[in-house]
Coordinates of C-alpha atoms in Angstrom, one line a residue:
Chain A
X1 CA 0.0 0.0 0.0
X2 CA 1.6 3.7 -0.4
X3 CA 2.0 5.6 1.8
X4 CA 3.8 8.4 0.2
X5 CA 4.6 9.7 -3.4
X6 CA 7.5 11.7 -5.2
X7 CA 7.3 14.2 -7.6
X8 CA 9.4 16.6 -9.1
X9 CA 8.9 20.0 -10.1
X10 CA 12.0 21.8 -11.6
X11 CA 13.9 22.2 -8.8
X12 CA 11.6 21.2 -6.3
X13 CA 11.2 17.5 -5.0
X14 CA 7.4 17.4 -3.4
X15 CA 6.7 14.1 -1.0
X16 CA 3.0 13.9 0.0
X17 CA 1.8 11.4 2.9
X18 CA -0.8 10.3 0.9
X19 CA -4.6 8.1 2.2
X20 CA -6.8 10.1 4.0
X21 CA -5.8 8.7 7.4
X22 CA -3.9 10.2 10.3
X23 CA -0.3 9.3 8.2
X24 CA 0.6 7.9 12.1
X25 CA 4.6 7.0 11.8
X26 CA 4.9 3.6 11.9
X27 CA 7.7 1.5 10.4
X28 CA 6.2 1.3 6.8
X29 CA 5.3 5.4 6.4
X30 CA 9.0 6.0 7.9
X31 CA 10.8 3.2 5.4
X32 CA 8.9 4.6 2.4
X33 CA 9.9 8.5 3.6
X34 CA 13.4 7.7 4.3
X35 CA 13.4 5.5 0.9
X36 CA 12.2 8.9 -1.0
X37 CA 14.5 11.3 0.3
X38 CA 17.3 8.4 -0.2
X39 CA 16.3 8.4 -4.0
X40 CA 16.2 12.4 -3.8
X41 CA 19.7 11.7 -2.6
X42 CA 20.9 9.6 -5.2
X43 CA 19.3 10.9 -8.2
X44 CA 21.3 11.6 -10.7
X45 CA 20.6 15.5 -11.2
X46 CA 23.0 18.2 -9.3
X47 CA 21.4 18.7 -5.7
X48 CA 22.4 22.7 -5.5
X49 CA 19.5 25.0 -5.8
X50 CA 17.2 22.0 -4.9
X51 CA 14.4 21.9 -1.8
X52 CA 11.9 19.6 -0.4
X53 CA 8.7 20.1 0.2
X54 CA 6.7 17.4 2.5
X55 CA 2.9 17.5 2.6
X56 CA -0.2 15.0 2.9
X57 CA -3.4 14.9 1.9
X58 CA -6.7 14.9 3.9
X59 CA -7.2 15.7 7.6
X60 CA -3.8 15.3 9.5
X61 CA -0.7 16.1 8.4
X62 CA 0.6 13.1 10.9
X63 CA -1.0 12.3 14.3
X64 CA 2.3 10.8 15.7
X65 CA 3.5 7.2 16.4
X66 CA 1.0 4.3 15.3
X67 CA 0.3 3.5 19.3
X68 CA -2.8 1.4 18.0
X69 CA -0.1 -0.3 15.7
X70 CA 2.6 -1.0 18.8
X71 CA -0.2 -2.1 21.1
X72 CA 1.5 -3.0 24.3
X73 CA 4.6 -4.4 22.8
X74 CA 7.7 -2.6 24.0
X75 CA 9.7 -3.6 21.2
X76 CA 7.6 -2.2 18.6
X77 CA 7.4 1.1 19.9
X78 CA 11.1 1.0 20.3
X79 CA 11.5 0.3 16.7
X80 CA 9.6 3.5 15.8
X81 CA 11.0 5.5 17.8
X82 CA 14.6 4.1 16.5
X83 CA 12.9 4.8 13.1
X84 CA 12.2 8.2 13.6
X85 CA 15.4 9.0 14.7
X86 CA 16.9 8.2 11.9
X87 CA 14.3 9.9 9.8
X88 CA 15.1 12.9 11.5
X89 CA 18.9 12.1 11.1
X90 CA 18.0 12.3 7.4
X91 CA 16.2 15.7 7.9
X92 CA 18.8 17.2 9.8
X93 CA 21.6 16.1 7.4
X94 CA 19.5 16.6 4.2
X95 CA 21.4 18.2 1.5
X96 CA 19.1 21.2 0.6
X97 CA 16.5 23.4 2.3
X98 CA 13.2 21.9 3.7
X99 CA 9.7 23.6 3.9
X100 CA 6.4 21.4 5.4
X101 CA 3.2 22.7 4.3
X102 CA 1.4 21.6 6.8
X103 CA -2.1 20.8 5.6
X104 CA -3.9 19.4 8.6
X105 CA -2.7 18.3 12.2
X106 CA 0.5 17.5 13.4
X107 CA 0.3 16.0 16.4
X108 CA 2.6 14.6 19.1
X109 CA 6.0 12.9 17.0
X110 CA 3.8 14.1 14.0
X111 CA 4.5 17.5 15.4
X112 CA 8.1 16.5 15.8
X113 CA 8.3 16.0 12.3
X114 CA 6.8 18.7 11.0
X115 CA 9.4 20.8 13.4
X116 CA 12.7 19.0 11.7
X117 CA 11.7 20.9 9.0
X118 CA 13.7 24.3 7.8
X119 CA 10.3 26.2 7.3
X120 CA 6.9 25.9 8.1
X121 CA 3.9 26.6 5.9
X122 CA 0.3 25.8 7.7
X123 CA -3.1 26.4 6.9
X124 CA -4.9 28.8 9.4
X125 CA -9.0 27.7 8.6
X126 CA -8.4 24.1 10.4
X127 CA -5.6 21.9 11.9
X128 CA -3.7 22.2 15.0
X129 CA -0.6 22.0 16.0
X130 CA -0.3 20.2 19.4
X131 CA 2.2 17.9 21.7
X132 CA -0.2 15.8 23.1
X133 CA 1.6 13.5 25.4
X134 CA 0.9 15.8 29.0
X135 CA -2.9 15.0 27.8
X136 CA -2.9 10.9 26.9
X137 CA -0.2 10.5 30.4
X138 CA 3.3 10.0 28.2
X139 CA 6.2 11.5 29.1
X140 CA 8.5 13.3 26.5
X141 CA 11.6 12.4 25.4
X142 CA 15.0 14.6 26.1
X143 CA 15.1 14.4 22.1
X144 CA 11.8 15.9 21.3
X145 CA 12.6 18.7 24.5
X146 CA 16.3 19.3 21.8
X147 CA 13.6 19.8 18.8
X148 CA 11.5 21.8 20.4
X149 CA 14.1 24.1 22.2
X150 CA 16.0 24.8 19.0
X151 CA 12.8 25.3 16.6
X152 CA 10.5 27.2 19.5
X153 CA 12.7 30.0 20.8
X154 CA 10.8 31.4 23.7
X155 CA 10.9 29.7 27.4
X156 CA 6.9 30.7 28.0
X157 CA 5.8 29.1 24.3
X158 CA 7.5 26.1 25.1
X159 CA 5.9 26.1 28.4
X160 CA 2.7 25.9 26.7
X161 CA 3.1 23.2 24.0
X162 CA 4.8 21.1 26.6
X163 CA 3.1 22.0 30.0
X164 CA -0.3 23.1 29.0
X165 CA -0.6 20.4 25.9
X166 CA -1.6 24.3 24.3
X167 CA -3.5 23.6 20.6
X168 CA -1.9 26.4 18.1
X169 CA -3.9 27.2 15.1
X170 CA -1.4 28.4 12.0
X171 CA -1.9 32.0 13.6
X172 CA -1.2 31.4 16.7
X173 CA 1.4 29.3 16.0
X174 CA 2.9 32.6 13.4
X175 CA 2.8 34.8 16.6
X176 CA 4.5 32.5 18.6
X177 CA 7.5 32.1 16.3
X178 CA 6.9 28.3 15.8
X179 CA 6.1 28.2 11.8
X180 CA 6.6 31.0 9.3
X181 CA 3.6 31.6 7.1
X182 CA -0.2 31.0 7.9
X183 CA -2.2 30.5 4.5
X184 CA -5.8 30.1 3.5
X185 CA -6.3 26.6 2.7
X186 CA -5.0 23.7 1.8
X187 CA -4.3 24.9 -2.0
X188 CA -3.0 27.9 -1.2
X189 CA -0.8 26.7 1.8
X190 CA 1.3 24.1 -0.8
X191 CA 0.8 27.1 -3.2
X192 CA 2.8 28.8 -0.5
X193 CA 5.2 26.5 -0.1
X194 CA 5.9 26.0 -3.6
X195 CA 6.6 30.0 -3.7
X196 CA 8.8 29.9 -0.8
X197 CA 10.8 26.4 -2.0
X198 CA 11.5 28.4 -5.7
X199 CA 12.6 31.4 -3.7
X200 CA 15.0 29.4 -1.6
X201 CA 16.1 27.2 -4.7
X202 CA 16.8 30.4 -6.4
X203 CA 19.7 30.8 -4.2
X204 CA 21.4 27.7 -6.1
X205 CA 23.3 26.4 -2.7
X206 CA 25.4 24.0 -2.4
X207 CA 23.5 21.0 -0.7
X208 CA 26.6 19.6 1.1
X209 CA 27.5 22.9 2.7
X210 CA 24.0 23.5 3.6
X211 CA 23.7 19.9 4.9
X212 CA 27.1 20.5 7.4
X213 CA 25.6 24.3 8.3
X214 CA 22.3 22.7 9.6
X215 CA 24.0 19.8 11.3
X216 CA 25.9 22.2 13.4
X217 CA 22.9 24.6 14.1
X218 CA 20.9 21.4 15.2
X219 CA 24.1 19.7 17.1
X220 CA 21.7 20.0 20.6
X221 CA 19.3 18.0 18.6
X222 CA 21.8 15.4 17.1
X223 CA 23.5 14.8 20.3
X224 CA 20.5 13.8 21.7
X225 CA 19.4 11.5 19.5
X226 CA 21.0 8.3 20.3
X227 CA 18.4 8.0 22.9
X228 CA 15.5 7.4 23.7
X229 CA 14.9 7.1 27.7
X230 CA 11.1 6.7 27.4
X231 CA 11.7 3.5 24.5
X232 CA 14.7 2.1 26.3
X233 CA 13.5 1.3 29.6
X234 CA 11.2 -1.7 28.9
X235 CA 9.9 -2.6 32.2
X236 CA 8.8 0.8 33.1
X237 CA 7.0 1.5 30.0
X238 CA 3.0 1.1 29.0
X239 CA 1.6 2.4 26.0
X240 CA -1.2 4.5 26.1
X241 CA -3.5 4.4 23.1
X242 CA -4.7 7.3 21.1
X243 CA -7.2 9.7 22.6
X244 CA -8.8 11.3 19.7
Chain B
X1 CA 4.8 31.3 58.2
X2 CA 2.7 29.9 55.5
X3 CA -0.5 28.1 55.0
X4 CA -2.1 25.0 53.0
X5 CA -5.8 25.1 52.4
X6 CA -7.7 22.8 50.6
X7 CA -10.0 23.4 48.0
X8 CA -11.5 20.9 46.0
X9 CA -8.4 19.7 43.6
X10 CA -6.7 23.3 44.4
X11 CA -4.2 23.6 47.0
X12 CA -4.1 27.5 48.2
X13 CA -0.3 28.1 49.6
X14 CA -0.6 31.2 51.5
X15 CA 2.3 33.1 52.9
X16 CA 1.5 34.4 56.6
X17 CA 3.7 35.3 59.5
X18 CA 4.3 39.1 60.7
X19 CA 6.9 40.5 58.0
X20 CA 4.6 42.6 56.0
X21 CA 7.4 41.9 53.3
X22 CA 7.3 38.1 53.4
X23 CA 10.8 37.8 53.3
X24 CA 12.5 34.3 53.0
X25 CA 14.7 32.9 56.2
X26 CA 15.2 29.2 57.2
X27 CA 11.6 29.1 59.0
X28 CA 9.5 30.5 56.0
X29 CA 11.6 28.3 53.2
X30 CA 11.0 25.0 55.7
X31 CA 7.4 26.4 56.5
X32 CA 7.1 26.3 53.0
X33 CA 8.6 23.1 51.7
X34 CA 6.8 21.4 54.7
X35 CA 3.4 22.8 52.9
X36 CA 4.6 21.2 49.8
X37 CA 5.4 17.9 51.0
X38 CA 1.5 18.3 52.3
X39 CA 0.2 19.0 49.0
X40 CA 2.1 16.3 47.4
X41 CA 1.7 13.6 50.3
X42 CA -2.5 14.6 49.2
X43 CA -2.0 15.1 45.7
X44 CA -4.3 13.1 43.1
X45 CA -4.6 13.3 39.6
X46 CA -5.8 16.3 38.6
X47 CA -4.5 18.7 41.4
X48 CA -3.5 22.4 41.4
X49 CA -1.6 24.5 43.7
X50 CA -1.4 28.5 43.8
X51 CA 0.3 30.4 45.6
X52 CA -0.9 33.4 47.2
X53 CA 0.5 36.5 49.7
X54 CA -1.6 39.6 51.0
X55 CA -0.6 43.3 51.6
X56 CA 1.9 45.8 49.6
X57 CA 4.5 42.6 49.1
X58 CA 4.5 39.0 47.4
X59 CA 7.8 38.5 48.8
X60 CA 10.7 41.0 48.9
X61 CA 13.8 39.0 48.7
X62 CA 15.9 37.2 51.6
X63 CA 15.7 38.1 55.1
X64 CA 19.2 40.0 55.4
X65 CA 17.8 41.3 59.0
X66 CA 18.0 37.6 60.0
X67 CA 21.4 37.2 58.8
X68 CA 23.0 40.1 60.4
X69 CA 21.0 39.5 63.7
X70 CA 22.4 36.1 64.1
X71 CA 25.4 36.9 63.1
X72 CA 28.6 38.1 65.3
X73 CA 30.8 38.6 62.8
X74 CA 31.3 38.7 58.8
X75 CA 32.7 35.2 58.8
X76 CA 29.3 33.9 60.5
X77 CA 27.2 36.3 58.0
X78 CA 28.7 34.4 55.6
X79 CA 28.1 31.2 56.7
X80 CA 24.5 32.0 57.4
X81 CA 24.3 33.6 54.3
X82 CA 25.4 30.3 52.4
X83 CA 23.1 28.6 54.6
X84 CA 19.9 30.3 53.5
X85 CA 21.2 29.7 50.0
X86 CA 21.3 26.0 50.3
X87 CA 17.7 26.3 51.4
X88 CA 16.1 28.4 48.8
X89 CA 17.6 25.5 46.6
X90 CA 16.0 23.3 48.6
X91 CA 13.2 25.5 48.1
X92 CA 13.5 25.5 44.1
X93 CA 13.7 21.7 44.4
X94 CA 10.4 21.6 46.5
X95 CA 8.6 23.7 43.8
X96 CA 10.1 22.3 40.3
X97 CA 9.4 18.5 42.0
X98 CA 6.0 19.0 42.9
X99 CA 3.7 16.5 40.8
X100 CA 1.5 19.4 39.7
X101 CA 0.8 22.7 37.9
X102 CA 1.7 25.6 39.6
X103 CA 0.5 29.2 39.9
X104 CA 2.2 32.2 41.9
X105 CA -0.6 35.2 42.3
X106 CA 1.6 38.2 42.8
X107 CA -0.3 40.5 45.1
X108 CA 2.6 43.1 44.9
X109 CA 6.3 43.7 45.3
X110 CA 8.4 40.6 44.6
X111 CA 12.0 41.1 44.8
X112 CA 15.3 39.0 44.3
X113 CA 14.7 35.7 45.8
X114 CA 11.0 36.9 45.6
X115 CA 11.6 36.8 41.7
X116 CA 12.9 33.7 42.1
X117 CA 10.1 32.7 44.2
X118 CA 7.7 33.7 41.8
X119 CA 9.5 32.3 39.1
X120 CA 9.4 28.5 40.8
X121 CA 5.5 28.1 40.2
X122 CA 4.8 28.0 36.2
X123 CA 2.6 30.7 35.7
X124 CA 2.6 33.7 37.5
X125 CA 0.1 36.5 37.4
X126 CA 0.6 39.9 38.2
X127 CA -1.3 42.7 39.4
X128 CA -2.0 46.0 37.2
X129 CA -2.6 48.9 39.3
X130 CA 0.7 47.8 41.9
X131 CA 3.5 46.2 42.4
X132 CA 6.7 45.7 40.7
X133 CA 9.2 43.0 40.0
X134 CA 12.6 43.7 39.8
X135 CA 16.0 42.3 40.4
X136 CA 17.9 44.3 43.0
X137 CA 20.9 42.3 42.8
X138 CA 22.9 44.7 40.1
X139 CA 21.6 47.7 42.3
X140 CA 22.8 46.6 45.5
X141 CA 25.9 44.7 44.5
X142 CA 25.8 41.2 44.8
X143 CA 26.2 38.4 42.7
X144 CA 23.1 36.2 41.5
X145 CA 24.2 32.1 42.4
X146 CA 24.3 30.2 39.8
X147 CA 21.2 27.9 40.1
X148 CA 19.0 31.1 40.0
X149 CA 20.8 31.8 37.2
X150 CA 19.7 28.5 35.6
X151 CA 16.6 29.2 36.6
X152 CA 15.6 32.5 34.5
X153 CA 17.7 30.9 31.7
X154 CA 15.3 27.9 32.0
X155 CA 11.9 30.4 32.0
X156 CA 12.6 33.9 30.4
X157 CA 14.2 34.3 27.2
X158 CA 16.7 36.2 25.3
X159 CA 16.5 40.0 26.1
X160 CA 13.6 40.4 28.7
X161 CA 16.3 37.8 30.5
X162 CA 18.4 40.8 29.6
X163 CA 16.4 43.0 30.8
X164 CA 15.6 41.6 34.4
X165 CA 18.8 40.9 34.9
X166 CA 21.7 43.0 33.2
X167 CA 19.3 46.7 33.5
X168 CA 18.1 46.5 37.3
X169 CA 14.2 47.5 35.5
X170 CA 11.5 47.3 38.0
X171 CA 8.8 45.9 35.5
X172 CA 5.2 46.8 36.1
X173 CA 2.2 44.4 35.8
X174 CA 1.5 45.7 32.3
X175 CA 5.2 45.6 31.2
X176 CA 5.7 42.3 32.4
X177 CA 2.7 41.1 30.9
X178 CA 4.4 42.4 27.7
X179 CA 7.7 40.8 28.3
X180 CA 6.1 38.1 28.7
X181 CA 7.3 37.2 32.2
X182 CA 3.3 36.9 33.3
X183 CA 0.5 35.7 31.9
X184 CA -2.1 37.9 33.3
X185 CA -2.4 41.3 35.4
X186 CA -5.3 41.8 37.1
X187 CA -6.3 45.0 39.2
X188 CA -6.8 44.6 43.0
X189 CA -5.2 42.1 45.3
X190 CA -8.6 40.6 45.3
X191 CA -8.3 40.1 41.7
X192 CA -5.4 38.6 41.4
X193 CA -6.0 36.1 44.1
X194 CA -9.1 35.1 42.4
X195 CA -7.4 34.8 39.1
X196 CA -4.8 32.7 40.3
X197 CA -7.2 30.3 41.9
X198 CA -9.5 30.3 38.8
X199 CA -5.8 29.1 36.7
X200 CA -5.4 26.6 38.9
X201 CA -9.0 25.1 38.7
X202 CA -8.6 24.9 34.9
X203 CA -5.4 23.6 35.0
X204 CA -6.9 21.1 37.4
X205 CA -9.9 20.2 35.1
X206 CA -7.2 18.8 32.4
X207 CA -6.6 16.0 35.0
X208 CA -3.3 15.4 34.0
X209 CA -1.3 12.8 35.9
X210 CA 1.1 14.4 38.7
X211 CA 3.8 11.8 38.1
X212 CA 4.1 12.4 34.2
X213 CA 3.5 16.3 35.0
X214 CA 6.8 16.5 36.6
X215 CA 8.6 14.2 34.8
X216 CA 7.6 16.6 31.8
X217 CA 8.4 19.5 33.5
X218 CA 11.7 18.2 33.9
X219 CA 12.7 17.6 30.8
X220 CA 11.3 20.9 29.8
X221 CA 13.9 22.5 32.5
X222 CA 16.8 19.9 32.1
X223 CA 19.6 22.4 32.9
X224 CA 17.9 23.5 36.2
X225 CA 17.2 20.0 37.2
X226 CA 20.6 18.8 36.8
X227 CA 21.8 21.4 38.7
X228 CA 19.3 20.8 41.5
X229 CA 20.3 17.3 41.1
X230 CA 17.2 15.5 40.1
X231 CA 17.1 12.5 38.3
X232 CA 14.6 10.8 35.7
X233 CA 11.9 8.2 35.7
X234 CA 10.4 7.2 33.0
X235 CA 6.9 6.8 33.6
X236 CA 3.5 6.9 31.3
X237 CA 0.3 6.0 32.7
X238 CA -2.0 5.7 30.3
X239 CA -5.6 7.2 30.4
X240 CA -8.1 4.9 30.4

């Protein structure tokens, strides 16, 4: 079944989570994302002056790990987490600039992911943006805290997505410094993106330079992330399932 | 010193005793952590804690009176000096462990360790028409310890940290509101009482689990809690 698709538009390399589900990060959505940006990669075109984009289609942009998926087995939620560590790994080290147009809600790692991202497009007339672990009783790992303290600047923001489990519509989330540009709808928000990725690939970087540049401005978040304190510890750990 | 009351899923923390400027010595801070060790010892999912003062001050800094009465000579200033540091640590602990959400309703002047007080609980609300906070340290000539240090690096940012700390500003209600340093003003001692409780009941509706609140709010505050040597548990109770 696919659960994402490639395309490329002059310079621009656009991956959409594809389905109208909650594109939940399990080990099959994160293989077939990290298998895309591994072609990107290895294609055969010059990577300077290139940019992702990453969308989805329908309602959530990605409602976080597949807990319904894991079930109460340690190991499997182990193995996504593992797996979305090295998805962000890939983000972090990707060799061009990254935009999310973020067309419904990202949610918990979903949020996470949206976050490893360079720049954020959203749609302000529906979605949220919202860590949602203080709600459904998880605790939050020291690697998503590195995300979120390099990508959210202020101490009292964080204090609400963390803390308060705050929702942030696209405008909030513009005034509080988390995402860059709030659009209209869905169309115009990967309109948007589209605008900001040719503006950026107009630049014609070099994709290795800008890969080592964003390693070192994310080095809080990659020396985190050969842990994961909440996955490790098997005994101690029961999986809640989804709340929404 | 201080009292506990009650209220439903609310715990009111209310500093008493006869300095008007509710300033912190060994009896208030172990007054105080005592209170806590109440509220967590009662504490079920879903609980809240405010604290609360009354008159022109929230809390005006450390007790200085009691370390020069007690003392008999610099040397023993300076050992009872390090010794109230060690307990508004203690102190900081006592707030940044507690298994809940915290609110500090600032009535009026908060001072030095007052700010630091204020700054334990994570929200504060302020009050419009009175009261300032402000960081007398640079004024008065004396360094600001290191774990306090941690601590407005861990909840103010860039340069309102600036600001407070580096310009010796004593911020308004409405300033601070700005900075971002409260969420609310409210006008009236009355009023901000009442706000502060009414936080605390909705942050108590959310019902969130004490245990994973804290362990949260440590790794949201990592740098502090190192320093005030806390360690991690990993727990997740689900809701059911």
């Amino acid at each position: 079944m696919e659960t994402c698709k490639l395309e490329k538009r002059g310079k621009l390399f656009i991956l959409t989570l594809t389905g109208e589900d909650e594109h939940r990060l399990n080990p099959t959505r994160i293989d077939a994302i990290r298998s895309a940006l591994n072609q990107i990669r290895s294609g055969s075109s010059s990577l300077s002056g290139s940019v992702l984009i990453t969308t989805a289609h329908g309602k959530f942009f990605s409602n976080g790990y597949d807990l319904a998926w894991a079930g109460s087995s340690p190991e499997k939620i182990r193995l996504m987490s593992s797996k979305l560590r090295e998805l962000v790994v890939d983000l972090i080290s990707f060799p061009m600039p990254t935009v999310a147009a973020i067309t419904g809600h990202a949610c918990a790692a979903g949020m996470i992911f949206a976050l490893c991202h360079d720049y954020i497009v959203m749609r302000k007339d529906r979605g949220f943006l919202y860590m949602s672990e203080m709600d459904i009783g998880l605790k939050i790992p020291a690697w998503f805290m590195a995300v979120m303290s390099c990508k959210i600047g202020d101490a009292r923001v964080q204090r609400d997505v963390v803390l308060r489990a705050r929702k942030l519509t696209a405008k909030q989330a513009v005034e509080s410094g988390i995402i860059d540009v709030a659009l209209d709808s869905a169309e115009e928000t990967v309109k948007g993106a589209v605008e900001l990725g040719e503006n950026l690939a107009k630049k014609g970087w070099k994709g290795q330079v800008y890969s080592e540049n964003r390693k070192e401005l994310y080095r809080k978040v990659i020396d985190k992330l050969g842990v994961d304190e909440t996955t490790d510890d098997v005994e101690n750990v029961a999986i809640a399932t989804s709340k929404m | 010193m201080c009292s506990l009351e009650k209220r439903g899923n609310l715990f009111i923390l209310t500093l008493t005793g006869q300095s008007v400027e509710h300033r912190l010595n060994p009896h208030l801070i172990t007054s105080i952590i005592a209170a806590l060790s109440q509220a967590k010892a009662q504490s079920s999912r879903g609980s809240a804690l405010v604290t609360v003062s009354h008159g022109k001050f929230f809390c005006n800094g450390i007790d200085l009176d009691w370390v020069n009465a007690v003392a008999r000579s610099n040397q023993e200033a300076q050992q009872h000096f390090d010794h109230l540091y060690h307990s508004l640590k203690r102190l900081v602990l006592a707030f940044i462990s507690l298994p809940m959400p915290t609110v500090a309703a600032v009535n009026g002047h908060v001072a030095a360790a007052g700010v630091v007080l204020a700054l334990c609980h994570d929200y504060v609300i302020m009050r419009r028409d009175r009261g300032v906070l402000y960081m007398s340290e640079l004024d008065k000539g004396i360094g600001i310890p290191e774990v306090f240090m941690a601590l407005f690096r861990a909840k103010i940012s860039g340069s309102t940290r600036r600001d407070i700390l580096l310009r010796g500003l004593k911020i308004k209600g409405e300033e601070a509101l700005k900075m971002g340093i409260a969420e609310a003003v409210h006008d009236g001692e009355e009023g901000v009482t009442d706000a502060g409780t009414e936080m605390g009941d909705e942050l108590a509706k959310r019902k969130w689990d004490g245990e994973v609140y804290v362990e949260i709010r440590k790794g949201l505050y990592p740098e502090l809690c190192g320093m005030l040597g806390m360690t991690s548990n990993v727990t997740a109770t689900p809701k059911l």
